[in-house]
Amino acid sequence: MITLLYFAWVRERIGLPKETVETTATTVKELVEELRARDERYAVAFSDLASLRVAIDQDLVDFDAPLTGAKEVAFFPPMTGG
Amino acid sequence: MITLLYFAWVRERIGLPKETVETTATTVKELVEELRARDERYAVAFSDLASLRVAIDQDLVDFDAPLTGAKEVAFFPPMTGG
Amino acid sequence: MQISVQSDPFDFGALAQEFADGHTHMGAVVTFTGIVRDDDLGGLDVMEIEHYPGMTERAITKFAAYAKDRWDLGDVLVIHRHGALKPGEMIMMVATAARHRVNAFEAAEYLMDYLKSRAPFWKKEYVNGEPRWVNAKPEDEDALSRWD
Amino acid sequence: MQISVQSDPFDFGALAQEFADGHTHMGAVVTFTGIVRDDDLGGLDVMEIEHYPGMTERAITKFAAYAKDRWDLGDVLVIHRHGALKPGEMIMMVATAARHRVNAFEAAEYLMDYLKSRAPFWKKEYVNGEPRWVNAKPEDEDALSRWD
């Protein structure tokens, strides 16, 4: 069981801020493939990985990072703080 | 008639903050030569021009700057503001 | 280190004064304050700042600790707001105290560059009632490379 | 532009707040504050700052006007004290307001570099009763070249 979090327009496109999934994916990329296949909203939200960022357990990672031990995976656009 | 101003350790070595002089010098360097010749205190204060700065009428200039029209010439060490 | 992620406004002047007073063994204090510009595009109604609770504090703490160490800071302060902000309101501030001015400046700039592109905040502007997400700027991403 | 050369203390926090509040059409405000370090060499009794009345204001006004123009500042503030200052007291402050943070930072750094080496101030420290003039540092002179 992994908790997925969505922020900013990723949250808006998918239509929810948070959900829990069972997955056999071993990397973030595989998880994204599963989500894309699930529903049009996910396909749209994840259509361009270059415009997305991902964090595993609150640390930024690349899309080919392994999911081993991950409890929380968050997807969001490039950050605009400051 | 030119007003001479001295600051920081230049003032301390010469022993006064301000004086007025009649001079035929045409550049700062020539003025410095006149002052050096005048008295041991001036000779000491002006012994190393590299450690001195000069301003004519409140603008920093080089030692070979002309004195034409100068009303106020100030000598001081490198500045330490901020 | 003083780090706060909050929706409430903060008292910039009082915090800056207190920070400087608390670090008089340091010669140099730099502050940066980011303000919601009140003239941008004319019709900005409100800016909403979304963040990732938990990760935000974690990321800022990491950047601040790194800056403190790299630039030998006496202290560092970071406050960043989230929620709805009106034009003219202060979004965030950083403060750095160091023995030498170059360190205080560089550390503050580093913190700003990292907050801008690596702290999980997202800004949404409502301009004449129309919402739009603020896009990250390529130059902000590029700015990070100077700290490598 | 707000420029003041004065012997009286100034209220850093209040001035910083007022400066930021007055420039909410700018997104970025940077301040720098210089403090007489209270731990340097242990025994600093007092620092005396001598200046060249008239030329000081003239020089600072020139640097500030140049910075305002070069970095497109909304405003700039410079306050510099002279006279006898005790450890822990604030010597000076600058503040810059700009639309973008890089401009606000660079302008503040420029002002500091020029105040340091081109504004006619001289510092004399009394350490355990012994006076000594503070020497200009070669690195401060070198710092100016980056603005050419």
Coordinates of C-alpha atoms in Angstrom, one line a residue:
Chain A
M1 CA 0.0 0.0 0.0
I2 CA 1.4 3.3 -1.1
T3 CA -0.2 6.7 -0.4
L4 CA -0.2 8.9 -3.5
L5 CA -0.4 12.7 -3.2
Y6 CA -1.2 15.2 -5.9
F7 CA -0.5 19.0 -5.8
A8 CA -1.4 22.1 -7.8
W9 CA -2.6 21.3 -11.4
V10 CA -1.8 17.6 -11.0
R11 CA -4.3 17.6 -8.2
E12 CA -6.9 19.5 -10.2
R13 CA -6.5 17.3 -13.3
I14 CA -6.8 14.1 -11.4
G15 CA -9.5 15.5 -9.3
L16 CA -8.3 14.4 -5.9
P17 CA -5.5 15.3 -3.5
K18 CA -4.7 11.9 -2.2
E19 CA -5.4 8.2 -2.6
T20 CA -4.0 4.8 -1.6
V21 CA -3.0 2.2 -4.2
E22 CA -1.8 -1.4 -4.3
T23 CA 0.9 -1.7 -6.9
T24 CA 3.4 -4.2 -8.2
A25 CA 5.4 -1.4 -9.9
T26 CA 9.1 -1.4 -8.9
T27 CA 9.9 2.2 -10.1
V28 CA 8.1 5.5 -10.2
K29 CA 7.9 5.2 -14.0
E30 CA 6.1 1.8 -13.8
L31 CA 3.7 3.3 -11.3
V32 CA 3.0 6.2 -13.7
E33 CA 2.3 3.7 -16.5
E34 CA -0.3 1.9 -14.2
L35 CA -2.0 5.2 -13.4
R36 CA -2.1 6.3 -17.0
A37 CA -3.8 3.1 -18.0
R38 CA -6.4 3.5 -15.4
D39 CA -8.3 6.5 -16.6
E40 CA -8.3 9.5 -19.0
R41 CA -7.7 12.0 -16.1
Y42 CA -4.5 10.2 -15.2
A43 CA -3.4 9.9 -18.8
V44 CA -3.8 13.7 -19.2
A45 CA -2.2 14.6 -15.9
F46 CA 0.8 12.3 -16.6
S47 CA 1.1 13.0 -20.3
D48 CA 4.3 15.0 -20.1
L49 CA 6.7 13.7 -17.4
A50 CA 9.2 16.6 -18.2
S51 CA 6.6 19.0 -16.7
L52 CA 6.3 16.9 -13.5
R53 CA 8.3 16.4 -10.4
V54 CA 8.1 13.4 -8.0
A55 CA 9.0 12.9 -4.4
I56 CA 9.3 9.6 -2.5
D57 CA 8.7 10.0 1.3
Q58 CA 9.2 13.7 0.9
D59 CA 12.5 13.6 -1.0
L60 CA 12.7 14.7 -4.6
V61 CA 13.7 11.8 -6.9
D62 CA 13.9 10.9 -10.5
F63 CA 11.2 9.0 -12.3
D64 CA 13.4 5.9 -12.6
A65 CA 13.8 5.8 -8.8
P66 CA 12.9 2.4 -7.2
L67 CA 9.7 2.2 -5.1
T68 CA 11.2 -0.2 -2.6
G69 CA 10.0 0.7 0.8
A70 CA 8.1 3.8 -0.4
K71 CA 5.2 4.8 1.8
E72 CA 4.3 8.1 0.2
V73 CA 4.7 9.2 -3.4
A74 CA 3.9 12.7 -4.4
F75 CA 3.4 14.1 -7.9
F76 CA 3.4 17.9 -8.7
P77 CA 4.5 20.5 -11.2
P78 CA 7.9 22.4 -10.9
M79 CA 7.8 24.3 -7.7
T80 CA 7.3 28.1 -7.5
G81 CA 8.2 29.1 -4.0
G82 CA 9.9 32.2 -2.7
Chain B
M1 CA 44.3 79.8 -2.0
I2 CA 43.4 76.2 -1.5
T3 CA 41.9 74.6 1.5
L4 CA 43.7 71.3 2.5
L5 CA 41.9 68.7 4.6
Y6 CA 43.4 65.8 6.4
F7 CA 41.6 62.7 7.7
A8 CA 42.3 59.7 9.9
W9 CA 46.0 59.0 10.4
V10 CA 47.1 61.6 7.9
R11 CA 45.4 64.2 10.2
E12 CA 47.1 62.7 13.2
R13 CA 50.6 62.7 11.6
I14 CA 50.3 66.2 10.4
G15 CA 48.7 67.4 13.6
L16 CA 45.8 69.4 12.1
P17 CA 42.6 68.7 10.3
K18 CA 42.6 71.7 7.9
E19 CA 44.7 74.6 6.7
T20 CA 44.8 77.0 3.8
V21 CA 47.8 77.3 1.5
E22 CA 49.1 79.5 -1.3
T23 CA 50.7 77.3 -4.0
T24 CA 52.1 77.5 -7.5
A25 CA 51.7 73.7 -7.9
T26 CA 49.8 72.6 -11.0
T27 CA 49.2 69.0 -10.0
V28 CA 48.4 67.2 -6.7
K29 CA 51.9 65.6 -6.9
E30 CA 53.6 68.9 -7.1
L31 CA 51.5 70.1 -4.1
V32 CA 52.6 67.0 -2.2
E33 CA 56.3 67.8 -3.0
E34 CA 55.8 71.3 -1.6
L35 CA 54.3 70.0 1.6
R36 CA 56.9 67.3 2.1
A37 CA 59.6 69.9 1.8
R38 CA 57.9 72.1 4.4
D39 CA 58.3 70.0 7.6
E40 CA 59.2 66.5 8.9
R41 CA 55.5 65.8 9.8
Y42 CA 54.5 66.3 6.2
A43 CA 57.4 64.3 5.0
V44 CA 56.3 61.4 7.2
A45 CA 52.6 61.7 6.4
F46 CA 53.3 61.8 2.6
S47 CA 56.1 59.3 2.6
D48 CA 54.2 56.6 0.7
L49 CA 51.6 57.8 -1.8
A50 CA 50.5 54.3 -2.5
S51 CA 48.9 54.3 1.0
L52 CA 47.1 57.6 0.4
R53 CA 44.0 58.8 -1.4
V54 CA 43.2 62.3 -2.6
A55 CA 40.0 64.1 -3.5
I56 CA 39.7 67.5 -5.2
D57 CA 36.5 69.3 -4.4
Q58 CA 35.1 66.0 -3.0
D59 CA 35.8 63.8 -5.9
L60 CA 38.4 61.1 -5.8
V61 CA 41.3 61.8 -8.2
D62 CA 44.7 60.5 -9.1
F63 CA 47.9 62.1 -7.8
D64 CA 48.7 63.5 -11.2
A65 CA 45.4 65.3 -11.4
P66 CA 45.7 69.1 -12.3
L67 CA 44.9 71.6 -9.5
T68 CA 43.3 74.0 -11.9
G69 CA 40.3 75.6 -10.2
A70 CA 40.6 73.4 -7.1
K71 CA 39.2 74.9 -3.9
E72 CA 39.5 72.0 -1.5
V73 CA 42.0 69.2 -1.6
A74 CA 41.7 66.3 0.9
F75 CA 44.3 63.7 1.8
F76 CA 43.4 60.5 3.6
P77 CA 44.1 56.7 3.9
P78 CA 42.2 54.1 1.9
M79 CA 38.6 54.3 3.1
T80 CA 37.0 51.7 5.5
G81 CA 33.3 52.3 5.4
G82 CA 30.4 49.9 5.6
Chain C
M1 CA 17.8 28.1 13.0
Q2 CA 14.3 29.6 12.9
I3 CA 12.1 28.0 10.3
S4 CA 8.3 28.5 10.0
V5 CA 5.8 27.6 7.3
Q6 CA 2.6 29.3 8.2
S7 CA -0.6 30.9 6.9
D8 CA -0.5 33.8 9.3
P9 CA 1.2 37.1 8.4
F10 CA 4.6 37.8 10.0
D11 CA 6.0 41.0 11.4
F12 CA 9.0 41.5 9.1
G13 CA 10.4 44.6 10.8
A14 CA 10.2 43.2 14.3
L15 CA 11.7 39.8 13.2
A16 CA 14.6 41.5 11.3
Q17 CA 15.4 43.7 14.3
E18 CA 15.2 40.8 16.7
F19 CA 17.4 38.6 14.4
A20 CA 20.1 41.3 14.1
D21 CA 20.0 42.1 17.9
G22 CA 20.4 38.4 18.6
H23 CA 23.6 38.1 16.6
T24 CA 25.8 41.0 17.5
H25 CA 28.8 38.8 17.5
M26 CA 28.3 38.7 13.7
G27 CA 29.2 41.7 11.6
A28 CA 26.7 41.3 8.8
V29 CA 23.0 40.6 8.6
V30 CA 21.1 40.2 5.3
T31 CA 17.4 39.9 4.9
F32 CA 15.3 39.2 1.9
T33 CA 11.5 39.7 1.7
G34 CA 9.2 38.6 -1.0
I35 CA 6.0 40.6 -1.6
V36 CA 2.9 39.9 -3.7
R37 CA 3.4 42.7 -6.2
D38 CA 0.4 45.0 -6.2
D39 CA 0.8 46.3 -9.7
D40 CA 1.4 43.2 -11.7
L41 CA -1.0 42.8 -14.6
G42 CA -3.2 45.4 -13.0
G43 CA -5.9 43.1 -11.8
L44 CA -4.4 40.6 -9.4
D45 CA -7.1 39.8 -6.9
V46 CA -5.4 37.2 -4.8
M47 CA -2.5 34.7 -4.8
E48 CA -3.0 31.3 -3.4
I49 CA 0.0 29.4 -2.2
E50 CA -0.4 25.6 -2.0
H51 CA 2.3 23.6 -0.3
Y52 CA 3.2 20.0 0.7
P53 CA 2.9 19.9 4.5
G54 CA 5.8 18.0 6.0
M55 CA 8.0 18.0 3.0
T56 CA 8.1 21.8 3.0
E57 CA 9.5 22.0 6.5
R58 CA 11.9 19.1 5.7
A59 CA 13.2 20.7 2.5
I60 CA 13.7 24.2 4.1
T61 CA 15.4 22.7 7.1
K62 CA 17.8 20.9 4.8
F63 CA 18.7 24.0 2.8
A64 CA 19.0 26.1 5.9
A65 CA 21.3 23.6 7.6
Y66 CA 23.4 23.3 4.4
A67 CA 23.7 27.1 4.1
K68 CA 24.6 27.5 7.8
D69 CA 27.4 25.1 7.4
R70 CA 28.7 26.2 4.0
W71 CA 28.8 29.9 4.8
D72 CA 29.6 29.6 8.5
L73 CA 26.5 31.5 9.5
G74 CA 25.8 32.5 13.0
D75 CA 22.1 31.9 12.3
V76 CA 19.5 31.6 9.6
L77 CA 15.8 32.4 9.6
V78 CA 13.2 31.3 7.0
I79 CA 9.5 32.1 7.1
H80 CA 7.2 31.2 4.2
R81 CA 3.5 31.6 4.1
H82 CA 0.9 29.5 2.4
G83 CA -2.8 30.2 1.8
A84 CA -4.5 33.2 0.2
L85 CA -2.4 36.4 0.0
K86 CA -3.5 39.8 -1.2
P87 CA -1.4 42.2 -3.3
G88 CA 1.1 44.0 -1.1
E89 CA 1.3 41.2 1.5
M90 CA 4.6 39.6 2.4
I91 CA 5.0 36.1 1.1
M92 CA 8.2 35.1 2.9
M93 CA 11.5 36.3 4.4
V94 CA 14.9 34.9 5.0
A95 CA 17.6 36.4 7.2
T96 CA 21.3 35.4 7.5
A97 CA 24.0 36.5 10.0
A98 CA 27.7 36.0 9.3
R99 CA 31.0 37.5 10.3
H100 CA 31.6 38.8 6.7
R101 CA 29.1 40.4 4.3
V102 CA 29.9 38.2 1.3
N103 CA 28.9 35.1 3.3
A104 CA 25.7 36.7 4.5
F105 CA 24.7 37.7 1.0
E106 CA 25.6 34.4 -0.7
A107 CA 23.8 32.3 1.8
A108 CA 20.6 34.5 1.5
E109 CA 20.8 34.2 -2.3
Y110 CA 21.3 30.4 -2.1
L111 CA 18.3 30.1 0.2
M112 CA 16.2 32.2 -2.2
D113 CA 17.2 30.1 -5.2
Y114 CA 16.4 26.9 -3.4
L115 CA 13.1 28.1 -2.0
K116 CA 12.1 29.2 -5.4
S117 CA 12.7 25.9 -7.2
R118 CA 13.1 23.2 -4.6
A119 CA 10.7 23.9 -1.8
P120 CA 7.3 22.4 -2.5
F121 CA 5.2 25.5 -3.0
W122 CA 2.9 26.3 -5.9
K123 CA 1.4 29.7 -6.7
K124 CA -2.0 30.3 -8.3
E125 CA -2.9 33.8 -9.3
Y126 CA -6.5 35.1 -9.7
V127 CA -6.3 37.9 -12.2
N128 CA -9.7 39.6 -12.8
G129 CA -11.3 36.5 -11.4
E130 CA -9.5 34.1 -13.7
P131 CA -7.2 31.5 -12.0
R132 CA -3.9 30.6 -13.5
W133 CA -1.0 28.6 -12.1
V134 CA 2.3 30.5 -12.0
N135 CA 4.8 28.7 -14.2
A136 CA 8.3 27.9 -13.0
K137 CA 10.9 30.0 -14.9
P138 CA 13.8 28.4 -16.7
E139 CA 16.1 31.1 -15.3
D140 CA 15.2 30.1 -11.7
E141 CA 16.1 26.5 -12.5
D142 CA 19.3 27.7 -14.1
A143 CA 20.2 29.8 -11.1
L144 CA 20.7 26.7 -9.0
S145 CA 23.8 25.6 -11.0
R146 CA 26.0 28.3 -9.5
W147 CA 25.8 26.6 -6.1
D148 CA 27.2 23.2 -7.4
Chain D
M1 CA 16.2 57.6 -2.5
Q2 CA 16.7 57.9 1.3
I3 CA 20.3 58.7 2.3
S4 CA 21.4 59.7 5.8
V5 CA 24.9 60.2 7.3
Q6 CA 24.3 60.6 11.0
S7 CA 25.8 60.1 14.5
D8 CA 22.5 59.0 16.1
P9 CA 21.4 55.3 16.2
F10 CA 18.8 54.3 13.7
D11 CA 15.8 51.9 14.1
F12 CA 16.7 49.1 11.7
G13 CA 13.5 47.0 12.1
A14 CA 11.1 50.0 11.8
L15 CA 13.0 51.4 8.8
A16 CA 13.1 48.0 7.1
Q17 CA 9.4 47.5 7.6
E18 CA 8.6 51.0 6.4
F19 CA 10.8 50.6 3.3
A20 CA 9.1 47.3 2.4
D21 CA 5.6 48.6 3.1
G22 CA 6.3 51.6 0.9
H23 CA 7.3 49.5 -2.1
T24 CA 4.7 46.8 -2.5
H25 CA 4.7 47.3 -6.3
M26 CA 8.1 45.7 -6.1
G27 CA 8.4 42.0 -5.5
A28 CA 11.8 41.9 -3.7
V29 CA 13.3 43.8 -0.8
V30 CA 16.9 43.2 0.4
T31 CA 18.4 44.7 3.5
F32 CA 22.0 44.7 4.7
T33 CA 23.0 45.7 8.2
G34 CA 26.5 46.1 9.5
I35 CA 27.1 45.6 13.2
V36 CA 30.2 46.4 15.4
R37 CA 31.1 42.8 16.3
D38 CA 31.1 42.3 20.0
D39 CA 33.4 39.4 20.2
D40 CA 36.2 40.5 17.9
L41 CA 39.6 40.3 19.6
G42 CA 37.8 40.1 22.9
G43 CA 38.5 43.6 24.1
L44 CA 37.0 46.1 21.7
D45 CA 36.0 49.1 23.8
V46 CA 34.7 51.4 21.2
M47 CA 34.9 52.0 17.4
E48 CA 35.2 55.6 16.2
I49 CA 34.1 56.4 12.7
E50 CA 35.5 59.5 11.1
H51 CA 34.1 60.8 7.9
Y52 CA 34.4 63.7 5.4
P53 CA 31.3 65.8 5.8
G54 CA 29.9 66.8 2.4
M55 CA 31.9 64.3 0.4
T56 CA 30.3 61.4 2.2
E57 CA 26.8 62.4 1.3
R58 CA 27.9 63.3 -2.3
A59 CA 29.6 59.9 -2.8
I60 CA 26.7 57.9 -1.3
T61 CA 24.2 59.8 -3.4
K62 CA 26.2 59.0 -6.5
F63 CA 26.5 55.3 -5.8
A64 CA 22.8 55.0 -4.9
A65 CA 21.6 56.9 -8.0
Y66 CA 23.9 54.6 -10.2
A67 CA 22.5 51.5 -8.5
K68 CA 18.9 52.7 -8.9
D69 CA 19.4 53.2 -12.6
R70 CA 21.5 50.1 -13.3
W71 CA 19.3 47.6 -11.5
D72 CA 16.0 49.4 -12.1
L73 CA 15.3 49.7 -8.4
G74 CA 12.0 51.0 -7.1
D75 CA 13.9 52.7 -4.3
V76 CA 17.2 52.6 -2.3
L77 CA 18.0 53.5 1.3
V78 CA 21.4 54.1 2.8
I79 CA 22.1 55.0 6.4
H80 CA 25.6 55.3 7.7
R81 CA 26.7 56.4 11.2
H82 CA 29.8 58.2 12.3
G83 CA 31.2 58.9 15.8
A84 CA 31.7 56.5 18.7
L85 CA 30.0 53.2 18.4
K86 CA 30.0 50.4 21.0
P87 CA 30.2 46.7 20.3
G88 CA 26.8 45.4 19.3
E89 CA 25.7 48.7 17.8
M90 CA 24.6 49.0 14.2
I91 CA 27.0 50.9 12.0
M92 CA 24.9 51.2 8.8
M93 CA 22.2 49.7 6.7
V94 CA 21.2 49.6 3.1
A95 CA 17.8 48.5 1.6
T96 CA 16.9 47.9 -2.0
A97 CA 13.5 47.2 -3.7
A98 CA 13.3 45.7 -7.1
R99 CA 10.8 43.7 -9.2
H100 CA 13.2 40.7 -9.3
R101 CA 15.3 39.3 -6.5
V102 CA 18.5 39.1 -8.4
N103 CA 18.4 42.9 -9.0
A104 CA 17.7 43.7 -5.3
F105 CA 20.6 41.4 -4.2
E106 CA 23.1 42.7 -6.7
A107 CA 22.3 46.3 -6.0
A108 CA 22.7 45.8 -2.3
E109 CA 26.0 44.1 -2.8
Y110 CA 27.2 46.8 -5.1
L111 CA 26.3 49.5 -2.6
M112 CA 28.1 47.6 0.2
D113 CA 31.3 47.2 -1.9
Y114 CA 31.3 50.9 -2.8
L115 CA 30.5 52.1 0.7
K116 CA 33.3 49.9 2.0
S117 CA 36.1 51.2 -0.3
R118 CA 34.8 54.5 -1.9
A119 CA 32.8 56.3 0.7
P120 CA 35.1 58.5 2.9
F121 CA 34.8 56.8 6.3
W122 CA 37.7 55.7 8.5
K123 CA 37.4 53.3 11.4
K124 CA 39.5 53.5 14.5
E125 CA 39.2 50.7 17.1
Y126 CA 40.1 51.0 20.7
V127 CA 41.1 47.5 21.9
N128 CA 41.9 47.3 25.6
G129 CA 42.4 51.0 25.6
E130 CA 44.9 50.9 22.6
P131 CA 43.8 52.8 19.5
R132 CA 44.4 51.4 16.0
W133 CA 43.2 52.4 12.6
V134 CA 41.4 49.7 10.7
N135 CA 43.3 48.9 7.5
A136 CA 41.5 48.6 4.2
K137 CA 41.5 45.0 3.0
P138 CA 42.9 44.1 -0.5
E139 CA 39.9 41.8 -1.0
D140 CA 37.5 44.8 -0.5
E141 CA 39.3 46.7 -3.2
D142 CA 39.3 43.7 -5.5
A143 CA 35.6 43.2 -5.0
L144 CA 34.9 46.5 -6.9
S145 CA 36.2 45.0 -10.2
R146 CA 33.1 42.8 -10.5
W147 CA 31.0 45.9 -11.2
D148 CA 33.0 47.2 -14.1

